[in-house]
Short mmCIF file of C-alpha atoms and ligand atoms in Angstrom, two decimals:
data_model
loop_
_atom_site.label_atom_id
_atom_site.label_comp_id
_atom_site.label_asym_id
_atom_site.label_seq_id
_atom_site.Cartn_x
_atom_site.Cartn_y
_atom_site.Cartn_z
CA UNK A 1 31.23 62.67 134.99
CA UNK A 2 33.04 64.70 137.61
CA UNK A 3 36.57 63.63 138.52
CA UNK A 4 37.49 62.64 142.06
CA UNK A 5 39.22 66.01 142.46
CA UNK A 6 36.24 67.98 141.12
CA UNK A 7 34.10 66.24 143.78
CA UNK A 8 36.52 67.36 146.50
CA UNK A 9 36.41 70.89 145.14
CA UNK A 10 32.60 70.86 145.26
CA UNK A 11 32.59 69.44 148.78
CA UNK A 12 35.22 71.57 150.48
CA UNK A 13 36.13 74.70 148.47
CA UNK A 14 33.13 76.58 149.74
CA UNK A 15 34.49 80.06 148.90
CA UNK A 16 35.99 79.22 145.53
CA UNK A 17 39.68 79.50 146.40
CA UNK A 18 40.33 77.73 143.09
CA UNK A 19 39.60 80.89 141.20
CA UNK A 20 42.70 82.60 142.65
CA UNK A 21 44.85 79.80 141.19
CA UNK A 22 43.09 79.93 137.84
CA UNK A 23 43.45 83.71 137.76
CA UNK A 24 47.11 83.68 138.89
CA UNK A 25 48.53 84.26 135.34
CA UNK A 26 46.14 87.15 134.87
CA UNK A 27 47.16 88.60 138.26
CA UNK A 28 50.84 88.35 137.32
CA UNK A 29 50.21 90.31 134.14
CA UNK A 30 48.10 92.94 135.92
CA UNK A 31 50.76 93.25 138.66
CA UNK A 32 53.42 93.86 135.99
CA UNK A 33 51.25 96.56 134.40
CA UNK A 34 50.81 98.19 137.79
CA UNK A 35 54.57 98.25 138.16
CA UNK A 36 55.09 99.56 134.65
CA UNK A 37 52.68 102.38 135.33
CA UNK A 38 54.64 103.77 138.27
CA UNK A 39 55.52 107.14 136.85
CA UNK A 40 57.36 108.82 139.68
CA UNK A 41 60.25 106.87 141.13
CA UNK A 42 62.22 108.41 144.00
CA UNK A 43 66.01 108.81 143.89
CA UNK A 44 67.83 105.57 144.81
CA UNK A 45 67.70 105.11 148.59
CA UNK A 46 70.31 103.56 150.82
CA UNK A 47 68.15 100.52 150.96
CA UNK A 48 64.62 99.26 150.66
CA UNK A 49 62.88 98.15 153.87
CA UNK A 50 59.66 96.22 153.41
CA UNK A 51 57.38 96.02 156.44
CA UNK A 52 54.55 93.55 156.53
CA UNK A 53 53.23 90.33 158.04
CA UNK A 54 52.17 86.92 156.72
CA UNK A 55 51.07 86.84 153.10
CA UNK A 56 52.00 90.51 152.74
CA UNK A 57 55.35 90.33 154.57
CA UNK A 58 56.64 87.55 152.34
CA UNK A 59 56.65 90.09 149.50
CA UNK A 60 59.78 91.63 151.01
CA UNK A 61 61.57 88.25 150.85
CA UNK A 62 60.35 87.68 147.32
CA UNK A 63 61.73 91.07 146.21
CA UNK A 64 65.02 90.42 148.05
CA UNK A 65 65.45 86.98 146.53
CA UNK A 66 64.60 88.20 143.02
CA UNK A 67 67.13 90.96 143.27
CA UNK A 68 69.90 89.36 145.24
CA UNK A 69 72.28 88.87 142.34
CA UNK A 70 71.49 92.16 140.75
CA UNK A 71 70.35 94.88 143.21
CA UNK A 72 72.66 97.69 144.08
CA UNK A 73 70.94 98.32 147.38
CA UNK A 74 69.99 95.96 150.18
CA UNK A 75 66.39 94.86 150.51
CA UNK A 76 65.30 93.89 154.01
CA UNK A 77 62.01 92.58 155.43
CA UNK A 78 60.71 93.58 158.86
CA UNK A 79 57.97 91.49 160.44
CA UNK A 80 57.54 93.23 163.79
CA UNK A 81 56.22 96.36 165.56
CA UNK A 82 59.58 98.09 165.58
CA UNK A 83 62.04 99.11 162.85
CA UNK A 84 65.66 98.22 163.39
CA UNK A 85 67.72 101.15 164.74
CA UNK A 86 69.66 101.53 161.50
CA UNK A 87 66.63 102.47 159.41
CA UNK A 88 66.91 106.23 158.97
CA UNK A 89 65.82 108.89 156.52
CA UNK A 90 68.17 107.55 153.83
CA UNK A 91 65.95 104.43 153.46
CA UNK A 92 62.79 103.86 151.50
CA UNK A 93 60.21 102.18 153.72
CA UNK A 94 57.43 100.26 151.97
CA UNK A 95 54.43 99.22 154.11
CA UNK A 96 52.82 96.18 152.55
CA UNK A 97 49.45 95.12 153.93
CA UNK A 98 46.73 93.65 151.83
CA UNK A 99 43.98 94.68 154.28
CA UNK A 100 45.76 97.89 155.29
CA UNK A 101 44.74 97.22 158.89
CA UNK A 102 47.50 94.97 160.22
CA UNK A 103 48.67 96.51 163.49
CA UNK A 104 52.37 95.57 163.22
CA UNK A 105 52.54 97.12 159.73
CA UNK A 106 50.77 100.30 160.88
CA UNK A 107 53.22 100.60 163.74
CA UNK A 108 56.21 100.28 161.39
CA UNK A 109 54.65 102.82 159.00
CA UNK A 110 54.25 105.32 161.86
CA UNK A 111 57.90 104.82 162.93
CA UNK A 112 59.08 105.27 159.33
CA UNK A 113 57.13 108.54 159.17
CA UNK A 114 58.74 109.72 162.39
CA UNK A 115 62.20 108.86 161.14
CA UNK A 116 61.70 110.74 157.91
CA UNK A 117 62.15 107.72 155.69
CA UNK A 118 61.02 107.78 152.06
CA UNK A 119 57.56 106.20 152.11
CA UNK A 120 55.44 103.98 149.94
CA UNK A 121 52.35 101.90 150.67
CA UNK A 122 51.22 98.76 148.85
CA UNK A 123 47.73 97.84 149.93
CA UNK A 124 44.17 97.03 148.91
CA UNK A 125 42.57 99.52 151.30
CA UNK A 126 42.07 100.07 155.07
CA UNK A 127 43.74 102.46 157.45
CA UNK A 128 47.08 102.33 155.68
CA UNK A 129 45.73 103.90 152.51
CA UNK A 130 43.69 106.46 154.53
CA UNK A 131 46.80 107.55 156.40
CA UNK A 132 49.00 107.60 153.27
CA UNK A 133 46.37 109.65 151.35
CA UNK A 134 46.14 112.11 154.24
CA UNK A 135 49.90 112.51 154.44
CA UNK A 136 50.36 112.57 150.64
CA UNK A 137 52.56 109.40 150.59
CA UNK A 138 52.54 107.46 147.32
CA UNK A 139 50.33 104.34 147.20
CA UNK A 140 50.29 101.36 144.93
CA UNK A 141 46.65 100.43 145.24
CA UNK A 142 45.91 96.84 144.41
CA UNK A 143 42.49 95.24 143.86
CA UNK A 144 40.84 94.29 147.15
CA UNK A 145 38.59 91.31 147.91
CA UNK A 146 40.95 88.35 147.73
CA UNK A 147 42.93 86.57 150.45
CA UNK A 148 46.37 88.21 151.01
CA UNK A 149 48.08 84.87 150.55
CA UNK A 150 46.49 84.59 147.13
CA UNK A 151 47.71 88.03 146.16
CA UNK A 152 51.48 87.60 146.21
CA UNK A 153 51.95 88.83 142.57
CA UNK A 154 50.14 92.10 143.31
CA UNK A 155 52.02 92.54 146.59
CA UNK A 156 55.57 92.14 145.32
CA UNK A 157 55.85 92.48 141.50
CA UNK A 158 55.22 96.26 141.40
CA UNK A 159 58.20 96.68 143.74
CA UNK A 160 60.47 95.01 141.18
CA UNK A 161 59.53 97.68 138.64
CA UNK A 162 59.98 100.38 141.25
CA UNK A 163 63.52 99.19 141.95
CA UNK A 164 64.17 99.08 138.21
CA UNK A 165 62.85 102.64 137.75
CA UNK A 166 65.09 103.77 140.63
CA UNK A 167 68.03 102.24 138.77
CA UNK A 168 68.68 99.67 141.53
CA UNK A 169 67.85 96.40 139.80
CA UNK A 170 66.47 94.96 136.56
CA UNK A 171 62.76 94.20 136.75
CA UNK A 172 61.16 91.56 134.48
CA UNK A 173 61.36 92.33 130.77
CA UNK A 174 58.44 91.89 128.33
CA UNK A 175 60.13 88.72 127.13
CA UNK A 176 60.33 87.40 130.71
CA UNK A 177 56.67 88.23 131.18
CA UNK A 178 55.66 86.53 127.90
CA UNK A 179 57.58 83.37 128.80
CA UNK A 180 56.08 83.41 132.30
CA UNK A 181 52.46 83.76 131.10
CA UNK A 182 52.92 80.92 128.68
CA UNK A 183 54.24 78.55 131.37
CA UNK A 184 51.70 79.70 133.97
CA UNK A 185 48.86 79.04 131.52
CA UNK A 186 50.16 75.53 130.90
CA UNK A 187 50.36 74.85 134.70
CA UNK A 188 46.72 76.04 135.21
CA UNK A 189 45.67 73.61 132.48
CA UNK A 190 47.81 70.67 133.70
CA UNK A 191 46.79 71.02 137.36
CA UNK A 192 43.09 71.70 136.85
CA UNK A 193 40.74 69.56 139.00
CA UNK A 194 39.26 68.16 135.76
CA UNK A 195 42.61 66.45 135.02
CA UNK A 196 42.50 63.09 136.77
CA UNK A 197 46.25 62.50 136.29
CA UNK A 198 47.44 65.69 137.87
CA UNK A 199 50.98 65.70 139.26
CA UNK A 200 50.30 68.18 142.04
CA UNK A 201 47.39 66.15 143.27
CA UNK A 202 49.35 62.89 143.03
CA UNK A 203 52.18 64.47 144.97
CA UNK A 204 49.87 65.81 147.64
CA UNK A 205 48.30 62.44 148.19
CA UNK A 206 51.67 61.44 149.66
CA UNK A 207 51.88 64.63 151.73
CA UNK A 208 48.58 65.64 153.23
CA UNK A 209 48.61 63.19 156.20
CA UNK A 210 52.29 63.89 157.14
CA UNK A 211 54.44 66.78 158.18
CA UNK A 212 55.99 68.27 155.06
CA UNK A 213 59.65 69.19 155.47
CA UNK A 214 60.22 71.70 152.67
CA UNK A 215 63.70 72.53 151.54
CA UNK A 216 64.89 75.14 149.04
CA UNK A 217 68.22 76.89 148.74
CA UNK A 218 69.23 80.34 149.91
CA UNK A 219 67.47 82.88 147.67
CA UNK A 220 64.46 82.19 145.50
CA UNK A 221 63.64 78.56 146.36
CA UNK A 222 64.43 79.16 150.04
CA UNK A 223 61.86 82.01 150.08
CA UNK A 224 59.34 79.81 148.22
CA UNK A 225 59.95 77.03 150.76
CA UNK A 226 58.92 79.45 153.53
CA UNK A 227 55.93 80.60 151.49
CA UNK A 228 54.86 77.05 150.84
CA UNK A 229 55.10 76.22 154.52
CA UNK A 230 52.84 79.24 155.22
CA UNK A 231 50.37 78.13 152.47
CA UNK A 232 50.20 74.63 153.98
CA UNK A 233 49.52 76.23 157.36
CA UNK A 234 46.80 78.59 156.11
CA UNK A 235 45.16 76.72 153.27
CA UNK A 236 45.45 73.15 154.51
CA UNK A 237 45.50 73.84 158.26
CA UNK A 238 48.55 71.64 158.76
CA UNK A 239 51.96 72.06 160.33
CA UNK A 240 54.99 72.15 158.02
CA UNK A 241 58.67 72.82 158.28
CA UNK A 242 60.76 74.89 155.93
CA UNK A 243 64.46 75.49 155.71
CA UNK A 244 67.17 76.20 153.12
CA UNK A 245 70.46 74.82 151.94
CA UNK A 246 73.31 75.23 152.63
CA UNK A 247 72.48 76.46 156.17
CA UNK A 248 70.41 73.38 157.15
CA UNK A 249 73.41 71.21 156.48
CA UNK A 250 75.00 72.83 159.49
CA UNK A 251 72.24 72.21 162.05
CA UNK A 252 68.81 70.80 161.05
CA UNK A 253 70.48 67.80 159.45
CA UNK A 254 71.10 66.52 163.03
CA UNK A 255 67.42 66.85 163.90
CA UNK A 256 66.71 64.22 161.23
CA UNK A 257 67.75 61.67 163.85
CA UNK A 258 64.55 62.42 165.75
CA UNK A 259 62.50 62.14 162.57
CA UNK A 260 64.07 58.74 161.99
CA UNK A 261 62.23 57.51 165.09
CA UNK A 262 58.93 57.88 163.17
CA UNK A 263 59.76 58.43 159.48
CA UNK A 264 56.20 57.63 158.47
CA UNK A 265 55.16 61.01 159.91
CA UNK A 266 57.34 63.13 157.62
CA UNK A 267 57.73 63.72 153.91
CA UNK A 268 60.44 65.83 152.32
CA UNK A 269 59.69 68.31 149.51
CA UNK A 270 62.69 69.62 147.63
CA UNK A 271 62.18 72.86 145.69
CA UNK A 272 64.67 72.77 142.81
CA UNK A 273 65.71 75.39 140.26
CA UNK A 274 68.06 75.40 137.28
CA UNK A 275 69.85 78.44 138.72
CA UNK A 276 71.24 76.54 141.70
CA UNK A 277 74.95 76.77 142.52
CA UNK A 278 76.83 73.59 141.57
CA UNK A 279 77.64 72.83 145.19
CA UNK A 280 73.92 73.20 146.11
CA UNK A 281 73.08 70.50 143.55
CA UNK A 282 75.57 68.22 145.27
CA UNK A 283 74.25 69.15 148.70
CA UNK A 284 70.64 68.31 147.63
CA UNK A 285 71.83 64.94 146.43
CA UNK A 286 73.86 64.02 149.57
CA UNK A 287 71.25 65.48 151.87
CA UNK A 288 68.61 63.31 150.16
CA UNK A 289 70.70 60.22 150.78
CA UNK A 290 71.08 60.98 154.48
CA UNK A 291 67.49 62.15 154.89
CA UNK A 292 65.95 59.10 153.20
CA UNK A 293 65.81 56.96 156.34
CA UNK A 294 64.09 59.81 158.26
CA UNK A 295 61.09 60.40 155.94
CA UNK A 296 58.43 58.40 154.20
CA UNK A 297 59.62 59.80 150.89
CA UNK A 298 61.33 62.65 149.09
CA UNK A 299 59.38 64.54 146.45
CA UNK A 300 60.74 67.21 144.14
CA UNK A 301 58.99 70.29 142.73
CA UNK A 302 60.77 72.15 139.92
CA UNK A 303 60.57 75.63 138.56
CA UNK A 304 60.02 76.01 134.82
CA UNK A 305 61.41 78.35 132.16
CA UNK A 306 64.56 80.36 131.60
CA UNK A 307 64.21 83.76 133.22
CA UNK A 308 64.38 84.05 137.00
CA UNK A 309 60.96 85.70 136.93
CA UNK A 310 59.42 82.75 135.14
CA UNK A 311 61.12 80.19 137.38
CA UNK A 312 59.97 82.01 140.45
CA UNK A 313 56.34 82.42 139.38
CA UNK A 314 55.99 78.87 138.04
CA UNK A 315 57.30 77.32 141.24
CA UNK A 316 55.03 79.63 143.27
CA UNK A 317 51.95 78.55 141.29
CA UNK A 318 52.79 74.83 141.44
CA UNK A 319 53.33 75.23 145.26
CA UNK A 320 49.94 76.92 145.56
CA UNK A 321 48.14 74.09 143.81
CA UNK A 322 49.91 71.71 146.18
CA UNK A 323 48.68 73.44 149.34
CA UNK A 324 45.21 73.83 147.83
CA UNK A 325 44.89 70.13 147.10
CA UNK A 326 46.26 69.33 150.57
CA UNK A 327 43.40 71.32 152.01
CA UNK A 328 40.82 69.39 150.02
CA UNK A 329 42.32 66.02 150.91
CA UNK A 330 42.22 67.09 154.55
CA UNK A 331 38.56 68.08 154.06
CA UNK A 332 39.28 71.74 154.91
CA UNK A 333 37.98 74.86 153.29
CA UNK A 334 41.17 76.47 151.85
CA UNK A 335 39.78 79.99 152.32
CA UNK A 336 38.96 79.69 156.02
CA UNK A 337 41.46 81.14 158.50
CA UNK A 338 39.48 80.95 161.77
CA UNK A 339 42.45 81.00 164.21
CA UNK A 340 44.05 84.02 162.59
CA UNK A 341 40.77 85.92 162.64
CA UNK A 342 39.98 84.95 166.27
CA UNK A 343 43.39 86.07 167.44
CA UNK A 344 43.15 89.41 165.64
CA UNK A 345 39.76 90.00 167.29
CA UNK A 346 41.09 89.17 170.77
CA UNK A 347 44.02 91.54 170.40
C1 F6R B 1 45.71 85.71 154.98
C2 F6R B 1 47.13 85.79 155.12
C3 F6R B 1 47.68 86.41 156.36
C4 F6R B 1 47.78 87.94 156.25
C5 F6R B 1 48.37 88.53 157.54
C6 F6R B 1 48.58 90.05 157.43
O1 F6R B 1 45.39 85.30 153.70
O2 F6R B 1 47.83 85.38 154.26
O3 F6R B 1 48.96 85.84 156.56
O4 F6R B 1 48.52 88.29 155.16
O5 F6R B 1 47.56 88.23 158.64
O6 F6R B 1 47.40 90.68 156.94
P1 F6R B 1 47.55 91.73 155.74
O7 F6R B 1 48.13 90.96 154.59
O8 F6R B 1 46.15 92.19 155.52
O9 F6R B 1 48.40 92.82 156.25
#
């Protein structure tokens, strides 16, 4: 007999978004192989600037947070039409757009060409690849046909290997990858719709009819908090807030007084990782005490494994299941993004 969750999948996942979660481990492995196959790395630039929007733009933040304790050059994300004035020919500009047709990213790419930056394109097709091919700029071509937000591994992992090959940072090792694939495989099994007692689904039952307030800490979990907010927005069609410690202790913590007027409307999600600074651990604990009267509950999601790569990818996949199940509980098709498409058409 079908489980309650399988029935929701059958009723609302009209375009089989579930397959992107099930194939996530495979995508991670393929993305690593794409990165390993980069055979010509440029000389180390002054910095890496990643230009992109939405599910593509977050790849710049993912690279930056992966490398932040290791990279010898700055990694900076631009989500806009214009490059900052300081981006000059000493920088490597990487245009990341899954569709290859996002106008902000095309504008940045054009500016980077005009400024004589080193250039690289990560894309599944579209105008970006046409322009790069015409100009002879290197392209990391990723498989097309999936939603950009379900393609994060393809969109950022190859850049870790590129940075490694340029001598700017250590990309994932084969051991890291092995550990990661093992943990990701377990998560896919544990969180499958056929598993009635499924911790992501149980967690989401407390979340889907409230405003999730998602907190990580500066770096990896902070970036994943923003990504999870975006996944709740796009997959589950719900509003969500994201912020990171320690910064939120200096401002947003005061806004909790407004939330305390209707705590039943909010639920906190803490993204936790074994690599946290000792003071961040303490801040999570004290913040939780103060926050508890402003929210209906505080839930915790934890990364798994030893290597940073594994911890990052496991928390990403657990987050993705969470937003997917939120969509189903809200009776939404997780693949549909009507407002985004309507706006792009009207532009
Ligand atoms: C859709 C999604 C969006 C897109 C964004 C930019 O799944 O995640 O946030 O990523 O609209 O489009 P691309 O990625 O094609 O440049």
